[in-house]
PDB file of C-alpha atoms in Angstrom:
ATOM      1  CA  MET A   1      11.559   1.773 -22.574  1.00 63.00           C
ATOM      2  CA  ALA A   2      10.532   2.543 -18.995  1.00 78.00           C
ATOM      3  CA  LYS A   3       6.814   4.977 -19.437  1.00 91.00           C
ATOM      4  CA  LYS A   4       7.680   7.885 -17.387  1.00 94.00           C
ATOM      5  CA  PHE A   5       6.733   7.831 -13.532  1.00 97.00           C
ATOM      6  CA  PRO A   6       3.645  10.477 -13.249  1.00 95.00           C
ATOM      7  CA  LYS A   7       4.765  13.662 -11.224  1.00 93.00           C
ATOM      8  CA  LEU A   8       2.824  13.545  -7.957  1.00 97.00           C
ATOM      9  CA  SER A   9       1.270  16.617  -5.623  1.00 95.00           C
ATOM     10  CA  GLY A  10       3.091  15.961  -3.012  1.00 97.00           C
ATOM     11  CA  LYS A  11       5.032  13.120  -1.303  1.00 98.00           C
ATOM     12  CA  LEU A  12       3.099  11.053   0.328  1.00 99.00           C
ATOM     13  CA  ILE A  13       1.838   6.895  -1.017  1.00 99.00           C
ATOM     14  CA  LEU A  14      -1.047   4.987   0.566  1.00 99.00           C
ATOM     15  CA  ALA A  15       0.340   1.529   0.587  1.00 99.00           C
ATOM     16  CA  PRO A  16      -1.241  -2.245  -0.201  1.00 98.00           C
ATOM     17  CA  MET A  17      -2.521  -3.532   2.552  1.00 97.00           C
ATOM     18  CA  HIS A  18      -4.349  -7.008   2.866  1.00 94.00           C
ATOM     19  CA  GLU A  19      -8.067  -6.125   3.684  1.00 93.00           C
ATOM     20  CA  VAL A  20      -7.112  -2.596   4.536  1.00 97.00           C
ATOM     21  CA  THR A  21      -7.183  -0.688   1.224  1.00 98.00           C
ATOM     22  CA  ASN A  22     -10.568  -1.325   0.069  1.00 98.00           C
ATOM     23  CA  ILE A  23     -11.998   1.520  -2.096  1.00 98.00           C
ATOM     24  CA  ALA A  24     -13.926   3.316   0.907  1.00 99.00           C
ATOM     25  CA  PHE A  25     -10.378   3.721   2.475  1.00 99.00           C
ATOM     26  CA  ARG A  26      -8.343   4.649  -0.300  1.00 99.00           C
ATOM     27  CA  ILE A  27     -10.914   7.556  -0.890  1.00 99.00           C
ATOM     28  CA  MET A  28     -10.407   8.434   2.938  1.00 99.00           C
ATOM     29  CA  CYS A  29      -6.545   8.630   2.600  1.00 99.00           C
ATOM     30  CA  LYS A  30      -6.828  10.920  -0.596  1.00 98.00           C
ATOM     31  CA  LYS A  31      -9.650  13.078   0.746  1.00 98.00           C
ATOM     32  CA  TYR A  32      -7.066  13.719   3.975  1.00 99.00           C
ATOM     33  CA  GLY A  33      -3.821  14.473   1.016  1.00 98.00           C
ATOM     34  CA  ALA A  34      -2.572  10.724  -0.122  1.00 99.00           C
ATOM     35  CA  SER A  35      -1.285  11.852  -3.840  1.00 98.00           C
ATOM     36  CA  LEU A  36      -1.297   8.018  -4.924  1.00 99.00           C
ATOM     37  CA  VAL A  37      -2.803   4.954  -3.684  1.00 99.00           C
ATOM     38  CA  SER A  38      -3.051   0.982  -4.094  1.00 99.00           C
ATOM     39  CA  THR A  39      -5.150  -1.354  -4.094  1.00 98.00           C
ATOM     40  CA  GLU A  40      -4.493  -4.407  -1.925  1.00 97.00           C
ATOM     41  CA  LEU A  41      -1.829  -7.128  -3.451  1.00 97.00           C
ATOM     42  CA  LEU A  42      -4.283  -8.694  -5.828  1.00 97.00           C
ATOM     43  CA  SER A  43      -3.252 -12.241  -7.850  1.00 97.00           C
ATOM     44  CA  ALA A  44      -2.511 -12.233 -11.280  1.00 97.00           C
ATOM     45  CA  ASN A  45      -3.777 -15.705 -11.402  1.00 96.00           C
ATOM     46  CA  ALA A  46      -7.510 -15.216 -10.220  1.00 96.00           C
ATOM     47  CA  LEU A  47      -7.450 -11.408 -12.368  1.00 96.00           C
ATOM     48  CA  SER A  48      -6.633 -13.718 -15.192  1.00 95.00           C
ATOM     49  CA  ARG A  49      -9.732 -15.754 -15.055  1.00 94.00           C
ATOM     50  CA  GLU A  50     -11.388 -13.228 -13.955  1.00 92.00           C
ATOM     51  CA  ALA A  51     -12.658 -14.497 -10.677  1.00 92.00           C
ATOM     52  CA  THR A  52     -15.416 -12.428  -9.574  1.00 90.00           C
ATOM     53  CA  SER A  53     -13.625 -11.938  -5.811  1.00 90.00           C
ATOM     54  CA  SER A  54     -10.723 -10.789  -7.700  1.00 92.00           C
ATOM     55  CA  LEU A  55     -12.704  -8.621  -9.515  1.00 92.00           C
ATOM     56  CA  LYS A  56     -14.644  -6.898  -6.701  1.00 91.00           C
ATOM     57  CA  LEU A  57     -11.207  -5.807  -5.221  1.00 94.00           C
ATOM     58  CA  ALA A  58      -9.974  -4.325  -8.081  1.00 95.00           C
ATOM     59  CA  LEU A  59     -12.640  -1.313  -8.715  1.00 95.00           C
ATOM     60  CA  THR A  60     -12.212   1.938  -9.080  1.00 97.00           C
ATOM     61  CA  ASP A  61     -13.538   5.381  -8.686  1.00 97.00           C
ATOM     62  CA  LYS A  62     -12.308   9.424 -10.443  1.00 96.00           C
ATOM     63  CA  GLU A  63     -12.410  10.767  -6.899  1.00 96.00           C
ATOM     64  CA  GLU A  64      -9.623   8.571  -5.964  1.00 98.00           C
ATOM     65  CA  LYS A  65      -7.399   8.832  -8.949  1.00 97.00           C
ATOM     66  CA  PRO A  66      -4.235   8.208  -9.897  1.00 98.00           C
ATOM     67  CA  VAL A  67      -5.188   5.012  -8.211  1.00 98.00           C
ATOM     68  CA  VAL A  68      -2.469   2.001  -8.371  1.00 98.00           C
ATOM     69  CA  VAL A  69      -3.161  -1.919  -8.600  1.00 98.00           C
ATOM     70  CA  GLN A  70      -0.740  -3.777  -7.518  1.00 98.00           C
ATOM     71  CA  LEU A  71      -0.188  -7.853  -8.546  1.00 98.00           C
ATOM     72  CA  PHE A  72       1.370 -10.848  -7.203  1.00 97.00           C
ATOM     73  CA  SER A  73       2.150 -14.123  -9.140  1.00 97.00           C
ATOM     74  CA  GLN A  74       5.226 -16.207 -10.526  1.00 96.00           C
ATOM     75  CA  ASN A  75       3.149 -17.075 -13.566  1.00 97.00           C
ATOM     76  CA  THR A  76       4.138 -13.938 -16.029  1.00 97.00           C
ATOM     77  CA  ASP A  77       1.426 -15.419 -18.607  1.00 97.00           C
ATOM     78  CA  SER A  78      -1.473 -14.403 -15.937  1.00 97.00           C
ATOM     79  CA  ILE A  79       0.022 -11.087 -14.864  1.00 98.00           C
ATOM     80  CA  VAL A  80       0.596  -9.980 -18.722  1.00 98.00           C
ATOM     81  CA  LYS A  81      -3.221 -11.258 -18.811  1.00 97.00           C
ATOM     82  CA  ALA A  82      -4.063  -9.079 -15.426  1.00 97.00           C
ATOM     83  CA  ALA A  83      -3.062  -6.357 -16.452  1.00 97.00           C
ATOM     84  CA  LYS A  84      -3.468  -5.867 -19.808  1.00 97.00           C
ATOM     85  CA  LEU A  85      -7.440  -6.617 -17.989  1.00 96.00           C
ATOM     86  CA  LEU A  86      -6.786  -3.324 -15.617  1.00 97.00           C
ATOM     87  CA  GLU A  87      -4.717  -0.980 -17.723  1.00 96.00           C
ATOM     88  CA  ARG A  88      -7.743   1.054 -18.561  1.00 95.00           C
ATOM     89  CA  LYS A  89      -9.507   1.104 -15.206  1.00 96.00           C
ATOM     90  CA  PHE A  90      -5.854   2.074 -13.285  1.00 98.00           C
ATOM     91  CA  ASP A  91      -2.863   4.636 -13.383  1.00 98.00           C
ATOM     92  CA  ILE A  92      -0.075   2.568 -12.460  1.00 98.00           C
ATOM     93  CA  ILE A  93       0.365  -1.171 -12.751  1.00 98.00           C
ATOM     94  CA  ASP A  94       2.344  -2.366  -9.422  1.00 99.00           C
ATOM     95  CA  PHE A  95       3.940  -5.709  -8.985  1.00 98.00           C
ATOM     96  CA  ASN A  96       4.821  -7.006  -5.727  1.00 98.00           C
ATOM     97  CA  PHE A  97       8.831  -8.805  -5.364  1.00 98.00           C
ATOM     98  CA  GLY A  98       8.211  -8.595  -1.671  1.00 96.00           C
ATOM     99  CA  CYS A  99       5.151  -9.861   0.288  1.00 95.00           C
ATOM    100  CA  PRO A 100       6.479 -12.127   3.207  1.00 96.00           C
ATOM    101  CA  SER A 101       3.550 -14.016   3.537  1.00 94.00           C
ATOM    102  CA  LYS A 102       3.892 -17.680   3.927  1.00 94.00           C
ATOM    103  CA  LYS A 103       1.074 -18.843   1.330  1.00 94.00           C
ATOM    104  CA  ILE A 104       2.060 -16.350  -1.939  1.00 96.00           C
ATOM    105  CA  MET A 105       5.561 -16.852  -1.109  1.00 94.00           C
ATOM    106  CA  SER A 106       4.416 -20.717  -0.938  1.00 95.00           C
ATOM    107  CA  GLN A 107       3.575 -20.556  -4.241  1.00 94.00           C
ATOM    108  CA  GLY A 108       6.726 -19.316  -5.303  1.00 96.00           C
ATOM    109  CA  SER A 109       5.251 -15.666  -5.535  1.00 97.00           C
ATOM    110  CA  GLY A 110       5.934 -11.893  -3.637  1.00 96.00           C
ATOM    111  CA  GLY A 111       9.729 -12.602  -1.801  1.00 96.00           C
ATOM    112  CA  ALA A 112      10.166 -15.554  -2.985  1.00 96.00           C
ATOM    113  CA  LEU A 113      10.733 -14.313  -6.372  1.00 97.00           C
ATOM    114  CA  LEU A 114      13.613 -12.600  -5.045  1.00 96.00           C
ATOM    115  CA  LYS A 115      15.872 -15.713  -5.507  1.00 95.00           C
ATOM    116  CA  ARG A 116      14.918 -15.544  -8.752  1.00 96.00           C
ATOM    117  CA  LYS A 117      17.005 -12.801 -10.638  1.00 95.00           C
ATOM    118  CA  ASN A 118      16.175 -13.875 -14.158  1.00 96.00           C
ATOM    119  CA  LYS A 119      12.671 -14.274 -13.228  1.00 97.00           C
ATOM    120  CA  ILE A 120      12.078 -10.699 -12.180  1.00 98.00           C
ATOM    121  CA  GLY A 121      13.827  -9.487 -14.808  1.00 98.00           C
ATOM    122  CA  GLU A 122      11.762 -11.686 -16.793  1.00 98.00           C
ATOM    123  CA  ILE A 123       8.248 -10.610 -15.195  1.00 98.00           C
ATOM    124  CA  VAL A 124       9.164  -6.478 -15.775  1.00 98.00           C
ATOM    125  CA  ARG A 125      10.213  -6.737 -19.110  1.00 98.00           C
ATOM    126  CA  GLU A 126       7.186  -8.748 -19.656  1.00 98.00           C
ATOM    127  CA  LEU A 127       4.829  -6.537 -18.105  1.00 97.00           C
ATOM    128  CA  THR A 128       6.269  -3.362 -19.151  1.00 97.00           C
ATOM    129  CA  SER A 129       6.232  -4.159 -22.835  1.00 97.00           C
ATOM    130  CA  SER A 130       2.604  -5.074 -22.451  1.00 97.00           C
ATOM    131  CA  VAL A 131       0.797  -2.404 -21.277  1.00 98.00           C
ATOM    132  CA  ASP A 132       0.611   1.440 -21.925  1.00 97.00           C
ATOM    133  CA  ILE A 133       0.662   2.831 -18.265  1.00 98.00           C
ATOM    134  CA  PRO A 134       3.639   2.817 -16.025  1.00 98.00           C
ATOM    135  CA  VAL A 135       4.878  -0.463 -13.864  1.00 98.00           C
ATOM    136  CA  THR A 136       6.444   0.075 -10.674  1.00 99.00           C
ATOM    137  CA  VAL A 137       8.148  -2.746  -8.449  1.00 99.00           C
ATOM    138  CA  LYS A 138       7.882  -3.161  -4.740  1.00 99.00           C
ATOM    139  CA  ILE A 139      11.061  -5.347  -3.346  1.00 98.00           C
ATOM    140  CA  ARG A 140      12.743  -5.677   0.168  1.00 98.00           C
ATOM    141  CA  LEU A 141      16.010  -5.805   1.105  1.00 98.00           C
ATOM    142  CA  GLY A 142      16.681  -9.424   0.338  1.00 97.00           C
ATOM    143  CA  VAL A 143      15.273 -12.733   1.183  1.00 96.00           C
ATOM    144  CA  ASP A 144      17.064 -12.605   4.726  1.00 96.00           C
ATOM    145  CA  LYS A 145      20.011 -10.265   6.089  1.00 95.00           C
ATOM    146  CA  LYS A 146      22.852 -12.898   4.560  1.00 96.00           C
ATOM    147  CA  ASN A 147      21.120 -12.218   1.309  1.00 95.00           C
ATOM    148  CA  ILE A 148      21.204  -8.343   0.876  1.00 97.00           C
ATOM    149  CA  ASN A 149      20.621  -7.868  -2.700  1.00 98.00           C
ATOM    150  CA  VAL A 150      18.329  -4.696  -3.632  1.00 98.00           C
ATOM    151  CA  ILE A 151      20.734  -2.876  -5.353  1.00 98.00           C
ATOM    152  CA  GLU A 152      20.966  -5.532  -8.042  1.00 98.00           C
ATOM    153  CA  VAL A 153      17.194  -6.402  -7.813  1.00 98.00           C
ATOM    154  CA  ALA A 154      16.451  -2.400  -8.007  1.00 99.00           C
ATOM    155  CA  LYS A 155      18.961  -1.849 -11.177  1.00 98.00           C
ATOM    156  CA  ILE A 156      17.692  -5.512 -13.214  1.00 98.00           C
ATOM    157  CA  CYS A 157      13.908  -3.895 -12.717  1.00 98.00           C
ATOM    158  CA  GLU A 158      15.154  -0.359 -14.028  1.00 98.00           C
ATOM    159  CA  GLU A 159      16.774  -2.557 -16.682  1.00 98.00           C
ATOM    160  CA  ASN A 160      13.345  -3.894 -17.766  1.00 98.00           C
ATOM    161  CA  GLY A 161      10.980  -0.901 -17.674  1.00 98.00           C
ATOM    162  CA  ALA A 162      10.288  -0.123 -14.472  1.00 98.00           C
ATOM    163  CA  SER A 163       8.997   3.641 -14.011  1.00 98.00           C
ATOM    164  CA  ALA A 164       9.785   4.072 -10.152  1.00 99.00           C
ATOM    165  CA  ILE A 165      11.171   1.078  -7.240  1.00 99.00           C
ATOM    166  CA  ILE A 166       9.820   0.996  -4.193  1.00 99.00           C
ATOM    167  CA  VAL A 167      12.061  -0.410  -0.815  1.00 99.00           C
ATOM    168  CA  HIS A 168      10.498  -1.760   1.719  1.00 99.00           C
ATOM    169  CA  ALA A 169      13.788  -1.576   4.235  1.00 98.00           C
ATOM    170  CA  ARG A 170      13.300  -5.255   5.754  1.00 98.00           C
ATOM    171  CA  THR A 171      14.238  -8.342   4.573  1.00 98.00           C
ATOM    172  CA  VAL A 172      11.494 -10.962   3.727  1.00 97.00           C
ATOM    173  CA  ASP A 173      12.411 -12.657   6.864  1.00 96.00           C
ATOM    174  CA  GLN A 174      12.199 -10.093   9.112  1.00 97.00           C
ATOM    175  CA  GLY A 175       8.428  -9.641   7.843  1.00 96.00           C
ATOM    176  CA  TYR A 176       6.999  -6.734   9.756  1.00 96.00           C
ATOM    177  CA  SER A 177       9.802  -7.301  12.493  1.00 95.00           C
ATOM    178  CA  GLY A 178      13.014  -5.224  14.062  1.00 94.00           C
ATOM    179  CA  LYS A 179      14.347  -1.661  12.646  1.00 96.00           C
ATOM    180  CA  ALA A 180      13.667  -1.086   8.602  1.00 97.00           C
ATOM    181  CA  ASP A 181      17.216  -0.645   7.562  1.00 98.00           C
ATOM    182  CA  TRP A 182      16.681   3.424   5.934  1.00 99.00           C
ATOM    183  CA  SER A 183      20.270   3.415   5.068  1.00 98.00           C
ATOM    184  CA  GLN A 184      19.017   0.545   2.467  1.00 99.00           C
ATOM    185  CA  ILE A 185      16.614   2.894   0.717  1.00 99.00           C
ATOM    186  CA  LYS A 186      19.689   5.616   0.133  1.00 99.00           C
ATOM    187  CA  LYS A 187      21.821   2.781  -1.579  1.00 99.00           C
ATOM    188  CA  VAL A 188      19.178   2.138  -4.198  1.00 99.00           C
ATOM    189  CA  LYS A 189      18.071   6.049  -4.197  1.00 99.00           C
ATOM    190  CA  GLU A 190      22.221   6.847  -5.644  1.00 98.00           C
ATOM    191  CA  ASN A 191      22.191   3.526  -7.570  1.00 98.00           C
ATOM    192  CA  VAL A 192      19.504   3.822  -9.996  1.00 98.00           C
ATOM    193  CA  LYS A 193      17.800   7.325 -11.841  1.00 98.00           C
ATOM    194  CA  ILE A 194      13.648   6.589 -11.858  1.00 98.00           C
ATOM    195  CA  PRO A 195      11.896   7.743  -8.814  1.00 98.00           C
ATOM    196  CA  VAL A 196      12.754   5.573  -5.349  1.00 99.00           C
ATOM    197  CA  ILE A 197       9.941   5.255  -2.731  1.00 99.00           C
ATOM    198  CA  GLY A 198      10.885   4.762   0.515  1.00 99.00           C
ATOM    199  CA  ASN A 199       8.455   2.181   3.092  1.00 99.00           C
ATOM    200  CA  GLY A 200       8.956   1.229   6.347  1.00 98.00           C
ATOM    201  CA  ASP A 201       7.940   2.327  10.101  1.00 98.00           C
ATOM    202  CA  VAL A 202       6.843   5.706   9.003  1.00 98.00           C
ATOM    203  CA  PHE A 203       4.108   6.572  11.775  1.00 98.00           C
ATOM    204  CA  SER A 204       4.413   9.673  12.438  1.00 98.00           C
ATOM    205  CA  ALA A 205       5.004  13.388  10.958  1.00 98.00           C
ATOM    206  CA  LYS A 206       8.738  13.475  12.157  1.00 98.00           C
ATOM    207  CA  ASP A 207       9.278  10.153  10.690  1.00 98.00           C
ATOM    208  CA  ALA A 208       8.788  11.273   7.285  1.00 98.00           C
ATOM    209  CA  GLU A 209      10.989  14.223   7.782  1.00 98.00           C
ATOM    210  CA  LYS A 210      13.441  11.728   8.922  1.00 98.00           C
ATOM    211  CA  MET A 211      13.242   9.601   5.835  1.00 99.00           C
ATOM    212  CA  LEU A 212      13.199  12.323   3.131  1.00 98.00           C
ATOM    213  CA  GLY A 213      16.244  14.041   5.017  1.00 98.00           C
ATOM    214  CA  GLU A 214      18.570  10.739   6.075  1.00 98.00           C
ATOM    215  CA  THR A 215      17.972   8.234   2.084  1.00 99.00           C
ATOM    216  CA  GLY A 216      16.893  11.033  -0.234  1.00 98.00           C
ATOM    217  CA  CYS A 217      13.955   8.870  -1.438  1.00 99.00           C
ATOM    218  CA  ASP A 218      11.568  10.751  -3.738  1.00 98.00           C
ATOM    219  CA  TYR A 219       8.636   9.706  -2.342  1.00 99.00           C
ATOM    220  CA  ILE A 220       7.348   8.094   1.033  1.00 99.00           C
ATOM    221  CA  MET A 221       5.047   5.186   1.450  1.00 99.00           C
ATOM    222  CA  ILE A 222       2.953   4.916   4.376  1.00 99.00           C
ATOM    223  CA  GLY A 223       1.409   1.291   5.364  1.00 98.00           C
ATOM    224  CA  ARG A 224       0.466   0.619   8.946  1.00 98.00           C
ATOM    225  CA  GLY A 225       0.644   3.772   9.765  1.00 98.00           C
ATOM    226  CA  SER A 226      -2.148   4.775   8.563  1.00 99.00           C
ATOM    227  CA  ILE A 227      -4.500   1.874   9.344  1.00 98.00           C
ATOM    228  CA  GLY A 228      -7.681   3.505  11.084  1.00 98.00           C
ATOM    229  CA  ASN A 229      -5.912   6.924  10.731  1.00 98.00           C
ATOM    230  CA  PRO A 230      -6.280   8.081   6.949  1.00 99.00           C
ATOM    231  CA  PHE A 231      -5.796  11.842   8.895  1.00 99.00           C
ATOM    232  CA  ILE A 232      -1.902  11.208   8.912  1.00 99.00           C
ATOM    233  CA  PHE A 233      -1.862  12.328   5.069  1.00 99.00           C
ATOM    234  CA  LYS A 234      -2.875  15.454   6.089  1.00 99.00           C
ATOM    235  CA  GLN A 235      -0.381  15.631  10.115  1.00 98.00           C
ATOM    236  CA  ILE A 236       2.497  14.234   7.934  1.00 99.00           C
ATOM    237  CA  GLY A 237       1.699  16.762   5.013  1.00 98.00           C
ATOM    238  CA  GLU A 238       0.980  20.199   6.962  1.00 98.00           C
ATOM    239  CA  TYR A 239       3.764  19.252   9.086  1.00 98.00           C
ATOM    240  CA  LEU A 240       6.785  19.116   6.088  1.00 97.00           C
ATOM    241  CA  LYS A 241       5.148  22.664   5.279  1.00 96.00           C
ATOM    242  CA  THR A 242       5.198  24.604   8.374  1.00 96.00           C
ATOM    243  CA  GLY A 243       6.839  22.465  10.876  1.00 96.00           C
ATOM    244  CA  LYS A 244       3.629  22.073  13.163  1.00 97.00           C
ATOM    245  CA  VAL A 245       2.643  18.826  14.295  1.00 95.00           C
ATOM    246  CA  ILE A 246      -1.977  18.790  13.725  1.00 96.00           C
ATOM    247  CA  GLU A 247      -4.032  16.665  15.737  1.00 96.00           C
ATOM    248  CA  GLN A 248      -7.210  15.123  15.596  1.00 96.00           C
ATOM    249  CA  THR A 249     -10.342  15.265  18.158  1.00 96.00           C
ATOM    250  CA  LYS A 250     -11.947  12.304  18.974  1.00 95.00           C
ATOM    251  CA  GLU A 251     -15.008  13.646  17.180  1.00 96.00           C
ATOM    252  CA  GLU A 252     -13.189  13.994  14.030  1.00 97.00           C
ATOM    253  CA  LYS A 253     -11.819  10.313  14.446  1.00 97.00           C
ATOM    254  CA  ILE A 254     -15.190   9.037  15.029  1.00 97.00           C
ATOM    255  CA  ASN A 255     -16.429  11.114  12.466  1.00 98.00           C
ATOM    256  CA  ASP A 256     -13.672   9.724   9.920  1.00 98.00           C
ATOM    257  CA  TYR A 257     -14.913   6.634  10.970  1.00 98.00           C
ATOM    258  CA  PHE A 258     -18.639   6.879  10.396  1.00 99.00           C
ATOM    259  CA  GLN A 259     -17.182   8.212   6.610  1.00 99.00           C
ATOM    260  CA  TYR A 260     -15.836   5.460   6.268  1.00 99.00           C
ATOM    261  CA  ILE A 261     -18.683   3.199   6.637  1.00 99.00           C
ATOM    262  CA  GLU A 262     -20.641   5.341   4.021  1.00 99.00           C
ATOM    263  CA  LEU A 263     -18.642   4.694   1.907  1.00 99.00           C
ATOM    264  CA  THR A 264     -18.137   0.927   1.678  1.00 98.00           C
ATOM    265  CA  LYS A 265     -22.049   1.373   1.914  1.00 98.00           C
ATOM    266  CA  ARG A 266     -21.477   3.340  -2.009  1.00 98.00           C
ATOM    267  CA  PHE A 267     -19.271   0.759  -3.599  1.00 97.00           C
ATOM    268  CA  ASP A 268     -21.322  -2.145  -2.130  1.00 97.00           C
ATOM    269  CA  ILE A 269     -18.817  -3.513   0.142  1.00 97.00           C
ATOM    270  CA  PHE A 270     -19.818  -3.372   3.431  1.00 98.00           C
ATOM    271  CA  SER A 271     -19.407  -6.002   6.270  1.00 98.00           C
ATOM    272  CA  ILE A 272     -20.363  -6.653   9.950  1.00 98.00           C
ATOM    273  CA  LYS A 273     -16.733  -7.562  10.345  1.00 97.00           C
ATOM    274  CA  ASP A 274     -15.280  -4.887   8.646  1.00 98.00           C
ATOM    275  CA  ALA A 275     -17.537  -2.630  10.332  1.00 98.00           C
ATOM    276  CA  LYS A 276     -16.269  -4.086  13.926  1.00 98.00           C
ATOM    277  CA  LEU A 277     -12.857  -4.398  12.887  1.00 97.00           C
ATOM    278  CA  LYS A 278     -12.118  -1.129  11.593  1.00 98.00           C
ATOM    279  CA  ALA A 279     -14.647   0.409  14.466  1.00 97.00           C
ATOM    280  CA  GLN A 280     -11.639  -0.788  16.628  1.00 97.00           C
ATOM    281  CA  GLU A 281      -8.662   0.780  14.230  1.00 97.00           C
ATOM    282  CA  PHE A 282     -10.503   3.725  13.741  1.00 98.00           C
ATOM    283  CA  THR A 283     -11.134   4.508  17.590  1.00 97.00           C
ATOM    284  CA  LYS A 284      -7.790   2.901  18.773  1.00 94.00           C
ATOM    285  CA  GLY A 285      -6.361   5.865  21.546  1.00 91.00           C
ATOM    286  CA  ILE A 286      -9.569   7.242  22.518  1.00 93.00           C
ATOM    287  CA  PRO A 287     -10.186   6.506  25.776  1.00 90.00           C
ATOM    288  CA  GLY A 288     -12.470   3.480  26.646  1.00 86.00           C
ATOM    289  CA  CYS A 289     -11.526   1.801  23.313  1.00 90.00           C
ATOM    290  CA  SER A 290     -10.389  -0.765  25.278  1.00 90.00           C
ATOM    291  CA  LYS A 291     -14.087  -1.229  26.744  1.00 92.00           C
ATOM    292  CA  LEU A 292     -15.746  -1.257  22.443  1.00 94.00           C
ATOM    293  CA  ARG A 293     -13.565  -3.731  21.638  1.00 91.00           C
ATOM    294  CA  GLN A 294     -14.544  -6.117  24.597  1.00 93.00           C
ATOM    295  CA  GLU A 295     -18.365  -4.867  23.347  1.00 94.00           C
ATOM    296  CA  LEU A 296     -18.514  -5.293  19.638  1.00 96.00           C
ATOM    297  CA  ASN A 297     -17.412  -8.375  20.347  1.00 93.00           C
ATOM    298  CA  LYS A 298     -20.565  -8.934  21.690  1.00 94.00           C
ATOM    299  CA  VAL A 299     -23.107  -7.543  19.197  1.00 96.00           C
ATOM    300  CA  LYS A 300     -24.542  -8.473  15.799  1.00 95.00           C
ATOM    301  CA  THR A 301     -25.878  -5.877  13.350  1.00 98.00           C
ATOM    302  CA  TRP A 302     -24.744  -2.373  12.311  1.00 98.00           C
ATOM    303  CA  GLU A 303     -26.996  -0.826  14.335  1.00 97.00           C
ATOM    304  CA  GLU A 304     -25.607  -2.109  17.071  1.00 97.00           C
ATOM    305  CA  ILE A 305     -22.037  -1.158  15.975  1.00 98.00           C
ATOM    306  CA  LYS A 306     -23.215   2.468  15.202  1.00 97.00           C
ATOM    307  CA  LYS A 307     -24.698   3.040  19.029  1.00 96.00           C
ATOM    308  CA  LEU A 308     -21.603   1.265  20.314  1.00 96.00           C
ATOM    309  CA  VAL A 309     -19.766   3.511  18.367  1.00 96.00           C
ATOM    310  CA  GLU A 310     -21.195   6.683  19.288  1.00 94.00           C
ATOM    311  CA  LEU A 311     -21.293   6.215  23.111  1.00 90.00           C
ATOM    312  CA  ILE A 312     -17.410   5.644  23.130  1.00 88.00           C
TER     313      ILE A 312
END
């Protein structure tokens, strides 16, 4: 029997994203109103071996709760072992059946699993029966436009104990190109009883309002729209309550960047590479950001990065 998906404080959820949703970024998003946050996509195979690098990515803290760990693999034993290892640290386990990464798909994981309906049922069934916390699934519309099977897959996941379904409204073949087909989220919502979380092409407050209205989804998952912009959660939350769109000042954006860096240092995940990348992401749209990007390529220390960002 499925464990009940928790009642969240709001409608907005942070999507798992590779090299984006580390603990520092998750705490920033939680501060701005994300009701649920997720780790990046983690290998159940590596976690089942207790690989140090993967365990570091599974770091969590009470400040960000409730928090999700997202797993991928096609090995059921590794999935169950990793889930049991992590269930005391996390509030929800999410399993990925949709990642379009060629590397992950070449292993038979992620989006490649959408071709194997029996395997999907097996993974969800074994996972839900092995842990005492809710299990959710993240799926896409199908492998490609000729093989749309999102409703069938959603029903299989529900029947085998999933607590909620996240639908990224693109095919695996699309990657992140083209337009997300929100009508498919609506169809899933009409065909299952568990909560449905809509994902794909929410970059603004009005996008969020439109997705809720058009699909009837229970929650919205925001991915690329939050990169360098954790404030989007406050912006959307405020708009859904009052109809007003609030904006951030240049100073507030820069302050968010420095807060993020402090959190990476606090949790011992700071790196020059990440500091440079996030400097570009957090200052996007600010006058002078193009020049900053060029200058960042020339520097090697945190002190130099800090000075460049302060001068923008």
